[in-house]
mmCIF file of N, CA and C in Angstrom:
data_model
loop_
_atom_site.group_PDB
_atom_site.id
_atom_site.type_symbol
_atom_site.label_atom_id
_atom_site.label_comp_id
_atom_site.label_asym_id
_atom_site.label_seq_id
_atom_site.Cartn_x
_atom_site.Cartn_y
_atom_site.Cartn_z
ATOM 1 N N ARG A 212 139.592 -16.641 80.452
ATOM 2 C CA ARG A 212 139.263 -15.308 80.896
ATOM 3 C C ARG A 212 137.797 -14.991 80.624
ATOM 4 N N ALA A 213 137.250 -15.507 79.557
ATOM 5 C CA ALA A 213 135.872 -15.184 79.180
ATOM 6 C C ALA A 213 134.877 -15.577 80.269
ATOM 7 N N GLY A 214 135.078 -16.743 80.870
ATOM 8 C CA GLY A 214 134.166 -17.185 81.926
ATOM 9 C C GLY A 214 134.171 -16.250 83.111
ATOM 10 N N GLY A 215 135.334 -15.780 83.494
ATOM 11 C CA GLY A 215 135.439 -14.839 84.600
ATOM 12 C C GLY A 215 134.794 -13.506 84.288
ATOM 13 N N VAL A 216 134.998 -13.034 83.066
ATOM 14 C CA VAL A 216 134.384 -11.769 82.647
ATOM 15 C C VAL A 216 132.862 -11.908 82.637
ATOM 16 N N LEU A 217 132.363 -13.022 82.133
ATOM 17 C CA LEU A 217 130.916 -13.245 82.108
ATOM 18 C C LEU A 217 130.331 -13.326 83.513
ATOM 19 N N ALA A 218 131.051 -13.977 84.422
ATOM 20 C CA ALA A 218 130.572 -14.068 85.802
ATOM 21 C C ALA A 218 130.505 -12.682 86.444
ATOM 22 N N LEU A 219 131.509 -11.855 86.203
ATOM 23 C CA LEU A 219 131.502 -10.496 86.735
ATOM 24 C C LEU A 219 130.365 -9.691 86.108
ATOM 25 N N ALA A 220 130.144 -9.877 84.822
ATOM 26 C CA ALA A 220 129.056 -9.178 84.129
ATOM 27 C C ALA A 220 127.692 -9.565 84.695
ATOM 28 N N ALA A 221 127.544 -10.832 85.058
ATOM 29 C CA ALA A 221 126.264 -11.305 85.598
ATOM 30 C C ALA A 221 125.941 -10.646 86.931
ATOM 31 N N THR A 222 126.967 -10.337 87.710
ATOM 32 C CA THR A 222 126.741 -9.725 89.024
ATOM 33 C C THR A 222 126.822 -8.200 88.991
ATOM 34 N N HIS A 223 127.336 -7.650 87.881
ATOM 35 C CA HIS A 223 127.461 -6.191 87.748
ATOM 36 C C HIS A 223 127.004 -5.754 86.357
ATOM 37 N N PRO A 224 125.708 -5.821 86.085
ATOM 38 C CA PRO A 224 125.212 -5.480 84.745
ATOM 39 C C PRO A 224 125.512 -4.040 84.333
ATOM 40 N N GLU A 225 125.748 -3.154 85.274
ATOM 41 C CA GLU A 225 126.075 -1.764 84.937
ATOM 42 C C GLU A 225 127.408 -1.656 84.188
ATOM 43 N N LEU A 226 128.232 -2.703 84.276
ATOM 44 C CA LEU A 226 129.520 -2.708 83.574
ATOM 45 C C LEU A 226 129.423 -3.290 82.162
ATOM 46 N N CYS A 227 128.241 -3.698 81.755
ATOM 47 C CA CYS A 227 128.066 -4.374 80.464
ATOM 48 C C CYS A 227 127.758 -3.394 79.343
ATOM 49 N N ARG A 228 128.437 -2.291 79.347
ATOM 50 C CA ARG A 228 128.239 -1.292 78.304
ATOM 51 C C ARG A 228 129.531 -1.110 77.520
ATOM 52 N N PRO A 229 129.409 -0.800 76.240
ATOM 53 C CA PRO A 229 130.622 -0.504 75.470
ATOM 54 C C PRO A 229 131.297 0.733 76.055
ATOM 55 N N LEU A 230 132.604 0.761 75.991
ATOM 56 C CA LEU A 230 133.352 1.895 76.515
ATOM 57 C C LEU A 230 133.160 3.153 75.679
ATOM 58 N N ALA A 231 132.890 2.992 74.408
ATOM 59 C CA ALA A 231 132.638 4.117 73.499
ATOM 60 C C ALA A 231 131.694 3.599 72.409
ATOM 61 N N PRO A 232 131.028 4.479 71.685
ATOM 62 C CA PRO A 232 130.035 4.043 70.700
ATOM 63 C C PRO A 232 130.532 3.015 69.680
ATOM 64 N N HIS A 233 131.735 3.133 69.208
ATOM 65 C CA HIS A 233 132.222 2.209 68.176
ATOM 66 C C HIS A 233 133.270 1.241 68.711
ATOM 67 N N ALA A 234 133.320 1.067 70.018
ATOM 68 C CA ALA A 234 134.327 0.197 70.628
ATOM 69 C C ALA A 234 133.772 -1.199 70.849
ATOM 70 N N ASP A 235 134.631 -2.174 70.682
ATOM 71 C CA ASP A 235 134.251 -3.554 70.972
ATOM 72 C C ASP A 235 134.458 -3.896 72.446
ATOM 73 N N ALA A 236 135.271 -3.148 73.133
ATOM 74 C CA ALA A 236 135.595 -3.423 74.534
ATOM 75 C C ALA A 236 134.470 -2.943 75.452
ATOM 76 N N LEU A 237 134.267 -3.685 76.517
ATOM 77 C CA LEU A 237 133.240 -3.370 77.514
ATOM 78 C C LEU A 237 133.893 -2.942 78.823
ATOM 79 N N ALA A 238 133.176 -2.146 79.586
ATOM 80 C CA ALA A 238 133.672 -1.712 80.891
ATOM 81 C C ALA A 238 133.992 -2.907 81.793
ATOM 82 N N VAL A 239 133.229 -3.980 81.678
ATOM 83 C CA VAL A 239 133.439 -5.154 82.517
ATOM 84 C C VAL A 239 134.817 -5.783 82.276
ATOM 85 N N GLU A 240 135.334 -5.668 81.055
ATOM 86 C CA GLU A 240 136.656 -6.214 80.771
ATOM 87 C C GLU A 240 137.742 -5.462 81.540
ATOM 88 N N LEU A 241 137.601 -4.146 81.624
ATOM 89 C CA LEU A 241 138.558 -3.355 82.407
ATOM 90 C C LEU A 241 138.440 -3.685 83.890
ATOM 91 N N ALA A 242 137.204 -3.745 84.369
ATOM 92 C CA ALA A 242 136.988 -4.058 85.781
ATOM 93 C C ALA A 242 137.578 -5.424 86.122
ATOM 94 N N TYR A 243 137.394 -6.386 85.250
ATOM 95 C CA TYR A 243 137.949 -7.717 85.479
ATOM 96 C C TYR A 243 139.477 -7.665 85.544
ATOM 97 N N GLY A 244 140.074 -6.895 84.668
ATOM 98 C CA GLY A 244 141.526 -6.755 84.674
ATOM 99 C C GLY A 244 142.058 -6.215 85.991
ATOM 100 N N VAL A 245 141.341 -5.270 86.563
ATOM 101 C CA VAL A 245 141.751 -4.697 87.845
ATOM 102 C C VAL A 245 141.471 -5.667 88.993
ATOM 103 N N ARG A 246 140.274 -6.222 89.020
ATOM 104 C CA ARG A 246 139.849 -7.048 90.151
ATOM 105 C C ARG A 246 140.473 -8.440 90.188
ATOM 106 N N HIS A 247 140.756 -9.017 89.024
ATOM 107 C CA HIS A 247 141.176 -10.419 89.003
ATOM 108 C C HIS A 247 142.511 -10.698 88.320
ATOM 109 N N GLU A 248 143.044 -9.727 87.595
ATOM 110 C CA GLU A 248 144.293 -9.960 86.887
ATOM 111 C C GLU A 248 145.440 -9.099 87.388
ATOM 112 N N MET A 249 145.193 -8.341 88.426
ATOM 113 C CA MET A 249 146.211 -7.477 89.025
ATOM 114 C C MET A 249 146.835 -6.516 88.013
ATOM 115 N N ALA A 250 146.000 -5.885 87.211
ATOM 116 C CA ALA A 250 146.483 -4.884 86.258
ATOM 117 C C ALA A 250 147.253 -3.810 87.017
ATOM 118 N N LEU A 251 148.290 -3.303 86.389
ATOM 119 C CA LEU A 251 149.177 -2.348 87.039
ATOM 120 C C LEU A 251 148.761 -0.895 86.859
ATOM 121 N N GLY A 252 147.950 -0.614 85.869
ATOM 122 C CA GLY A 252 147.524 0.755 85.620
ATOM 123 C C GLY A 252 146.752 0.855 84.330
ATOM 124 N N LEU A 253 146.436 2.080 83.944
ATOM 125 C CA LEU A 253 145.650 2.312 82.741
ATOM 126 C C LEU A 253 146.377 1.819 81.489
ATOM 127 N N ASP A 254 147.669 2.101 81.395
ATOM 128 C CA ASP A 254 148.419 1.649 80.223
ATOM 129 C C ASP A 254 148.440 0.127 80.126
ATOM 130 N N ASP A 255 148.567 -0.534 81.246
ATOM 131 C CA ASP A 255 148.543 -2.002 81.269
ATOM 132 C C ASP A 255 147.184 -2.516 80.779
ATOM 133 N N LEU A 256 146.121 -1.914 81.251
ATOM 134 C CA LEU A 256 144.773 -2.331 80.841
ATOM 135 C C LEU A 256 144.541 -2.107 79.347
ATOM 136 N N VAL A 257 144.831 -0.908 78.893
ATOM 137 C CA VAL A 257 144.529 -0.533 77.508
ATOM 138 C C VAL A 257 145.436 -1.245 76.509
ATOM 139 N N LEU A 258 146.730 -1.256 76.788
ATOM 140 C CA LEU A 258 147.689 -1.759 75.804
ATOM 141 C C LEU A 258 147.905 -3.263 75.872
ATOM 142 N N ARG A 259 148.017 -3.807 77.064
ATOM 143 C CA ARG A 259 148.364 -5.218 77.175
ATOM 144 C C ARG A 259 147.157 -6.127 77.387
ATOM 145 N N ARG A 260 146.292 -5.772 78.268
ATOM 146 C CA ARG A 260 145.198 -6.688 78.603
ATOM 147 C C ARG A 260 144.061 -6.647 77.583
ATOM 148 N N LEU A 261 143.740 -5.452 77.074
ATOM 149 C CA LEU A 261 142.664 -5.357 76.084
ATOM 150 C C LEU A 261 143.190 -5.194 74.665
ATOM 151 N N GLY A 262 144.434 -4.815 74.513
ATOM 152 C CA GLY A 262 145.007 -4.645 73.182
ATOM 153 C C GLY A 262 144.340 -3.548 72.371
ATOM 154 N N LEU A 263 143.841 -2.521 73.034
ATOM 155 C CA LEU A 263 143.115 -1.465 72.330
ATOM 156 C C LEU A 263 144.023 -0.602 71.461
ATOM 157 N N GLY A 264 145.318 -0.653 71.673
ATOM 158 C CA GLY A 264 146.232 0.133 70.854
ATOM 159 C C GLY A 264 146.906 -0.668 69.763
ATOM 160 N N ASP A 265 146.483 -1.895 69.551
ATOM 161 C CA ASP A 265 147.132 -2.759 68.552
ATOM 162 C C ASP A 265 147.068 -2.187 67.140
ATOM 163 N N ALA A 266 146.023 -1.469 66.829
ATOM 164 C CA ALA A 266 145.860 -0.908 65.486
ATOM 165 C C ALA A 266 146.128 0.594 65.472
ATOM 166 N N GLY A 267 146.864 1.080 66.456
ATOM 167 C CA GLY A 267 147.140 2.514 66.554
ATOM 168 C C GLY A 267 146.405 3.129 67.723
ATOM 169 N N ARG A 268 146.582 4.418 67.851
ATOM 170 C CA ARG A 268 145.982 5.141 68.971
ATOM 171 C C ARG A 268 144.449 5.130 68.859
ATOM 172 N N PRO A 269 143.772 4.661 69.906
ATOM 173 C CA PRO A 269 142.300 4.691 69.902
ATOM 174 C C PRO A 269 141.784 6.128 69.997
ATOM 175 N N GLU A 270 140.530 6.304 69.669
ATOM 176 C CA GLU A 270 139.922 7.630 69.752
ATOM 177 C C GLU A 270 139.936 8.136 71.191
ATOM 178 N N HIS A 271 139.953 9.447 71.319
ATOM 179 C CA HIS A 271 140.038 10.106 72.626
ATOM 180 C C HIS A 271 138.900 9.675 73.554
ATOM 181 N N ALA A 272 137.689 9.587 73.028
ATOM 182 C CA ALA A 272 136.531 9.217 73.851
ATOM 183 C C ALA A 272 136.705 7.835 74.468
ATOM 184 N N LEU A 273 137.295 6.916 73.734
ATOM 185 C CA LEU A 273 137.526 5.569 74.255
ATOM 186 C C LEU A 273 138.555 5.597 75.380
ATOM 187 N N LEU A 274 139.631 6.349 75.205
ATOM 188 C CA LEU A 274 140.651 6.431 76.257
ATOM 189 C C LEU A 274 140.107 7.111 77.505
ATOM 190 N N GLU A 275 139.289 8.129 77.324
ATOM 191 C CA GLU A 275 138.657 8.795 78.467
ATOM 192 C C GLU A 275 137.738 7.836 79.215
ATOM 193 N N ALA A 276 136.967 7.059 78.479
ATOM 194 C CA ALA A 276 136.066 6.087 79.103
ATOM 195 C C ALA A 276 136.855 5.032 79.866
ATOM 196 N N CYS A 277 137.954 4.576 79.285
ATOM 197 C CA CYS A 277 138.820 3.606 79.978
ATOM 198 C C CYS A 277 139.362 4.212 81.265
ATOM 199 N N ALA A 278 139.779 5.471 81.190
ATOM 200 C CA ALA A 278 140.315 6.144 82.377
ATOM 201 C C ALA A 278 139.252 6.287 83.461
ATOM 202 N N ASN A 279 138.020 6.541 83.065
ATOM 203 C CA ASN A 279 136.934 6.671 84.044
ATOM 204 C C ASN A 279 136.685 5.352 84.776
ATOM 205 N N VAL A 280 136.632 4.258 84.030
ATOM 206 C CA VAL A 280 136.422 2.943 84.650
ATOM 207 C C VAL A 280 137.610 2.591 85.533
ATOM 208 N N ALA A 281 138.808 2.793 85.016
ATOM 209 C CA ALA A 281 140.013 2.469 85.795
ATOM 210 C C ALA A 281 140.056 3.286 87.084
ATOM 211 N N ALA A 282 139.711 4.559 86.998
ATOM 212 C CA ALA A 282 139.727 5.411 88.195
ATOM 213 C C ALA A 282 138.775 4.877 89.258
ATOM 214 N N ARG A 283 137.586 4.466 88.849
ATOM 215 C CA ARG A 283 136.642 3.886 89.825
ATOM 216 C C ARG A 283 137.201 2.601 90.423
ATOM 217 N N GLU A 284 137.750 1.756 89.578
ATOM 218 C CA GLU A 284 138.238 0.453 90.043
ATOM 219 C C GLU A 284 139.473 0.577 90.941
ATOM 220 N N PHE A 285 140.377 1.468 90.596
ATOM 221 C CA PHE A 285 141.598 1.644 91.382
ATOM 222 C C PHE A 285 141.404 2.595 92.562
ATOM 223 N N GLY A 286 140.294 3.335 92.571
ATOM 224 C CA GLY A 286 140.058 4.315 93.630
ATOM 225 C C GLY A 286 140.889 5.579 93.450
ATOM 226 N N TRP A 287 141.158 5.949 92.198
ATOM 227 C CA TRP A 287 141.972 7.125 91.906
ATOM 228 C C TRP A 287 141.181 8.407 92.072
ATOM 229 N N HIS A 288 141.898 9.448 92.459
ATOM 230 C CA HIS A 288 141.345 10.806 92.454
ATOM 231 C C HIS A 288 141.625 11.408 91.078
ATOM 232 N N ALA A 289 141.123 12.606 90.832
ATOM 233 C CA ALA A 289 141.266 13.254 89.525
ATOM 234 C C ALA A 289 142.733 13.402 89.117
ATOM 235 N N THR A 290 143.594 13.710 90.059
ATOM 236 C CA THR A 290 145.017 13.886 89.747
ATOM 237 C C THR A 290 145.641 12.578 89.273
ATOM 238 N N GLU A 291 145.305 11.490 89.924
ATOM 239 C CA GLU A 291 145.838 10.181 89.530
ATOM 240 C C GLU A 291 145.296 9.761 88.163
ATOM 241 N N ARG A 292 144.048 10.079 87.919
ATOM 242 C CA ARG A 292 143.436 9.766 86.625
ATOM 243 C C ARG A 292 144.148 10.519 85.510
ATOM 244 N N ARG A 293 144.387 11.812 85.712
ATOM 245 C CA ARG A 293 145.097 12.614 84.705
ATOM 246 C C ARG A 293 146.507 12.095 84.479
ATOM 247 N N ALA A 294 147.179 11.712 85.548
ATOM 248 C CA ALA A 294 148.540 11.171 85.420
ATOM 249 C C ALA A 294 148.530 9.867 84.626
ATOM 250 N N ALA A 295 147.545 9.031 84.856
ATOM 251 C CA ALA A 295 147.447 7.766 84.126
ATOM 252 C C ALA A 295 147.195 8.013 82.639
ATOM 253 N N LEU A 296 146.349 8.990 82.323
ATOM 254 C CA LEU A 296 146.123 9.346 80.918
ATOM 255 C C LEU A 296 147.391 9.913 80.289
ATOM 256 N N GLY A 297 148.139 10.692 81.053
ATOM 257 C CA GLY A 297 149.407 11.233 80.562
ATOM 258 C C GLY A 297 150.406 10.133 80.262
ATOM 259 N N ALA A 298 150.495 9.154 81.141
ATOM 260 C CA ALA A 298 151.399 8.019 80.918
ATOM 261 C C ALA A 298 150.966 7.229 79.685
ATOM 262 N N LEU A 299 149.675 7.103 79.492
ATOM 263 C CA LEU A 299 149.170 6.384 78.319
ATOM 264 C C LEU A 299 149.496 7.178 77.039
ATOM 265 N N ASP A 300 149.340 8.500 77.093
ATOM 266 C CA ASP A 300 149.712 9.335 75.945
ATOM 267 C C ASP A 300 151.175 9.125 75.581
ATOM 268 N N GLN A 301 152.035 9.097 76.578
ATOM 269 C CA GLN A 301 153.465 8.877 76.333
ATOM 270 C C GLN A 301 153.721 7.506 75.710
ATOM 271 N N ALA A 302 152.974 6.507 76.126
ATOM 272 C CA ALA A 302 153.150 5.170 75.571
ATOM 273 C C ALA A 302 152.805 5.141 74.092
ATOM 274 N N PHE A 303 151.868 5.976 73.656
ATOM 275 C CA PHE A 303 151.495 6.015 72.248
ATOM 276 C C PHE A 303 152.462 6.825 71.408
ATOM 277 N N GLU A 304 153.290 7.663 72.038
ATOM 278 C CA GLU A 304 154.241 8.479 71.282
ATOM 279 C C GLU A 304 155.488 7.764 70.997
#
């Protein structure tokens, strides 16, 4: 997976930013999950593909940033983005 993520990063440097100030995950990892791994939604990206919830609920800013990237990649409108965040909230409860 690393080679594919690096190749995507090389062609899309705007995605090479951390999702939040203290996050290890990069926007390019989410984009790769959508474009090449057939991710099913925000919860799939955050929980299964990136494992961001392995140590508990991530900070709100990180989840918002993930939702923003996912919305761009999936072509979601604001309503779909909010629904995806709601589903992710339920997964953490």
